[in-house]
Steps between C-alpha positions, in 0.01 A plus 500: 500500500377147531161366538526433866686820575146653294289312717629604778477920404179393390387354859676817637312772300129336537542445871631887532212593264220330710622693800243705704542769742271517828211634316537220307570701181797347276823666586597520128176689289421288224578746265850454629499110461700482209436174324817261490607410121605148457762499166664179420536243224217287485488165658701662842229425727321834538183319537602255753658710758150758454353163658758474770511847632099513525540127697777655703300810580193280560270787235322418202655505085276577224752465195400582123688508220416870320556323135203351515294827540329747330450882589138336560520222750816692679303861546120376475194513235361827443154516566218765465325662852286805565594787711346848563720801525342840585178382462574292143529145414784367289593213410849420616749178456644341822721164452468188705752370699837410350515068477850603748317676745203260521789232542583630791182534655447142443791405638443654833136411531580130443818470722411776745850635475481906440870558380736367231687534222380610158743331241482644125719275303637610127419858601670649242332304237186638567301584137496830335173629635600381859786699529413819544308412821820316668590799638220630677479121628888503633452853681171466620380134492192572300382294250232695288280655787561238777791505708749192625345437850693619806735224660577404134887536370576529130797282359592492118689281306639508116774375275791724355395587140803277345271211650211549399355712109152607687712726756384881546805691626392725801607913508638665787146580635422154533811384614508724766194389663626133528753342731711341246680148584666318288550156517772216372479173461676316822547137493635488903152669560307301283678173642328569819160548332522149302641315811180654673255406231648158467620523162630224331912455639640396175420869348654696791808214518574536179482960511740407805766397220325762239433768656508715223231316329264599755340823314638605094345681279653555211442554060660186294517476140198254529324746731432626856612249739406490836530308870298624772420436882146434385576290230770284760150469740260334245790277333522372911113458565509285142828289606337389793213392302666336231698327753159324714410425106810348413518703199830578319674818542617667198648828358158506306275558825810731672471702204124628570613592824871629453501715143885506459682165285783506751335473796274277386810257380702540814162466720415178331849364522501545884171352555560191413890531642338589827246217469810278503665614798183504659529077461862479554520662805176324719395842648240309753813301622696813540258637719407163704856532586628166320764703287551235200865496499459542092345805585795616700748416259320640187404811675868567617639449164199697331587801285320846675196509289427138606565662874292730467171273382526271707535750821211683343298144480550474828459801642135561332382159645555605803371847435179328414497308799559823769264656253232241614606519879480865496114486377426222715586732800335802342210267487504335841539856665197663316347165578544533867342856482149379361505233745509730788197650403325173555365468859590212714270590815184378369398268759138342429535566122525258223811536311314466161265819584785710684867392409434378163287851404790704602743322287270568230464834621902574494527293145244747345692772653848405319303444176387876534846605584668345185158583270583826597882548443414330175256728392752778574740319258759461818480119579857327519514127406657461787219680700243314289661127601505648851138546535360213278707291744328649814140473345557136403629417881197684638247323275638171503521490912135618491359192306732269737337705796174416357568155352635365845259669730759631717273557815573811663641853357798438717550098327457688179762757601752245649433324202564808265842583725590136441492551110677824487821343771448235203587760221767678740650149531547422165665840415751471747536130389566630139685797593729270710546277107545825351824640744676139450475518091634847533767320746571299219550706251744702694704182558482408106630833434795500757611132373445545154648888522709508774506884624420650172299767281217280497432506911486847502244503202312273682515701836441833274173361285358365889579856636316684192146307461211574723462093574785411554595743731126529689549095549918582625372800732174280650647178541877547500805315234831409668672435231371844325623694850836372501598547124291854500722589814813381298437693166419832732846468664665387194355804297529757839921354478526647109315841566750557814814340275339789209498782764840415573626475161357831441649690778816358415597343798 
């Protein structure tokens, strides 16, 4: 399966296993909770969408990586107490708590969130003097004498042994007390992942054309070569800054990122190919709707690869730009929920000791909230913009309460109403940009395309991204309706002229 399709079994079988009957006892006995087994090549993703599923599920994530331990700091010291039995002392040797369990303890006395996921990464490269307790851990969740709390679900990950020399093959007994998935490298799924994380377009433009370049691992006479999603991330985060630096790209710095000569080559060819149609073809003017007849002409004439670049140019500027009109209106809406906590009948009160407290009051409050979902190793960038957004509002409008003196709670409040129908204004304002570029680009596309493949890409990538179609379902496309309506029909007409070829008629 693929990494999202994981995910998703993954969400399934920790919100099953969290289930509680009426007595509030979990349906499924922990005993029973068979820990989920994550196998894939490395650099898939298994650690990201561990992240995801605990954000989605709003519990906590205590991750490790079992390489790094020792039968010591994964079971506990040994240490010497005295006991009496039948009337006798003895010394006897207890253990402290495993460095896992503790983890986890920490985790839910800093966040005050009681379940989650336990992730053991590289679990079958634990060391020699580890192994032998894995097994009582995956049966019974015990870690030298301390158990994995309740609430708590256990998810492993490792790497097939051709991947990796420090791999311990489980037996049959282990095996069988794992839920086994294993997972393939997907570049559709992990398109939707680096369009989410804002990745850097010319890496996923150019696995549009290559797709096959998107994960290889493979033994050359100089050696293992390799190209992974992991290694496509960093090379993206480094572009961008080499880019603000005006530094040269090269196959030298691709190279530390992208371990295979080919790739490399091909990458660093395209880069600067895709640099040049990025000046040829005045993308801003595109989108301000001033088609460049040049454009037009050179785009018509273009050979598919050059197509496809541009289109994907385009399209991920304006996926950045619903992007930002999306969290703008995730922001404005958990915005107007602190702001209704803030009382506007306050007659007689100043709005410095009343109105301007309570903002305070509700900023401290959404500083807890994301202190706490970071503590649980659960806080979204996106849900970390949100908030930092709301506490900067709510400060900044109390020193303007208090620097202007604004009378009365309810001046303060009219006042404070006035700033946020200020904010609301200016998203709509930009929102209203945002559906005219998009406007625009469908009318480049029809011109320059007429009515083909590339309109119903363009329709199709809209359709499959979470901001692009949030912004289409919220605040409506015309031009996406009619040509979405069109492809339906026009794909509905071959299925029924299929059928009918099939029966023979």
């Amino acid at each position: 399966m693929n990494i999202k399709q994981a995910k998703e079994y993954i969400r399934n079988t920790v919100d099953l296993y969290l289930k509680k009957d009426e007595f509030g006892e979990y349906r499924i006995p922990v005993v029973r909770q068979r820990p989920i087994f994550l196998l894939g090549a490395p650099g898939v993703g298994k650690t990201a969408i561990m992240e995801q599923a605990a954000q989605e599920l709003g519990i906590a994530l205590v991750s490790y990586s079992m390489t790094h331990h020792t039968r010591q700091s994964a079971l506990g010291l040994p240490f010497i107490v005295e006991k009496e039995y039948g009337g006798e002392k003895y010394q006897v040797s207890e253990y402290t708590m495993s460095e896992i369990i503790a983890s986890i303890y920490d985790v839910m006395r800093d966040s005050g969130i009681r379940e989650g996921i336990l992730f053991l990464d590289e679990i079958n490269c634990v060391s020699e003097t580890l192994a032998p307790s894995m097994l009582q851990f995956l049966q019974y969740k015990v870690f030298g004498r301390h158990r994995v709390p309740e609430g708590w679900v256990i998810v492993t990950a490792g790497n097939p042994p051709e991947y990796n020399k420090s791999v311990r093959e489980f037996d049959v007994v282990t095996m069988d007390r794992l839920k086994v998935l294993e997972v393939e490298a997907d570049y559709s799924v992990w398109k939707e992942y680096a369009l989410e994380r804002g990745l850097h377009n010319v890496v996923t433009s150019y696995l549009d054309l290559k797709k096959e370049h998107f994960y290889r691992i493979e033994t050359t006479v100089k050696g293992r070569s390799y190209v992974t999603a992991r290694g496509w991330e960093d090379l993206s985060q480094m572009l961008f800054l080499y880019e603000e630096e005006k530094l040269p790209v090269d196959e030298t710095l691709v190279g530390q990122y992208l371990r295979s000569e080919r790739v490399v080559k091909e990458f660093t060819a395209y880069y600067d190919l895709y640099n040049k149609y990025k000046k040829n073809y005045h993308i801003e003017e595109i989108l301000e709707g001033r088609l460049p007849e040049e454009a037009l002409l050179r785009a018509g004439a273009a050979a598919f690869d050059e197509r496809l670049s541009l289109l994907s140019m385009l399209i991920d500027r304006m996926q950045s730009e619903m992007k930002e009109r999306m969290e703008a209106a995730d922001y404005l809406s958990e915005l107007a929920v602190q702001l209704k906590a803030v009382p506007v009948g306050m007659a007689g009160e100043t709005a410095p000791g009343a109105v301007g407290d309570m903002l305070e009051q509700q900023a401290e409050k959404a500083r807890k909230r994301m202190d706490s979902l970071r503590r649980a190793n659960t806080l979204s960038d996106a849900v970390r913009k949100k908030y930092r957004r709301v506490i900067h509002f709510l400060e900044e409008t109390k020193k303007e309460i208090y620097i202007g003196d604004a009378g009365t709670a309810e001046e303060a409040a009219a006042y404070i109403k006035q700033k946020f129908d200020g904010e609301v204004a200016g998203m709509k304002k930009a929102t209203e940009t945002t559906k005219e570029r998009l406007h625009a680009l469908f009318h480049f596309v029809e011109e320059a395309f007429a009515e083909g493949n590339e309109l119903l890409l363009l329709v199709t990538e809209l359709t499959v991204h979470t901001a692009s179609s949030r912004f289409i379902a919220m605040f409506g496309c015309e031009d996406y309706r009619r040509h979405n309506e069109k492809l339906r029909l026009s794909r509905r007409g071959e299925e029924l002229r299929q059928e009918i070829e099939r029966l023979e008629l």
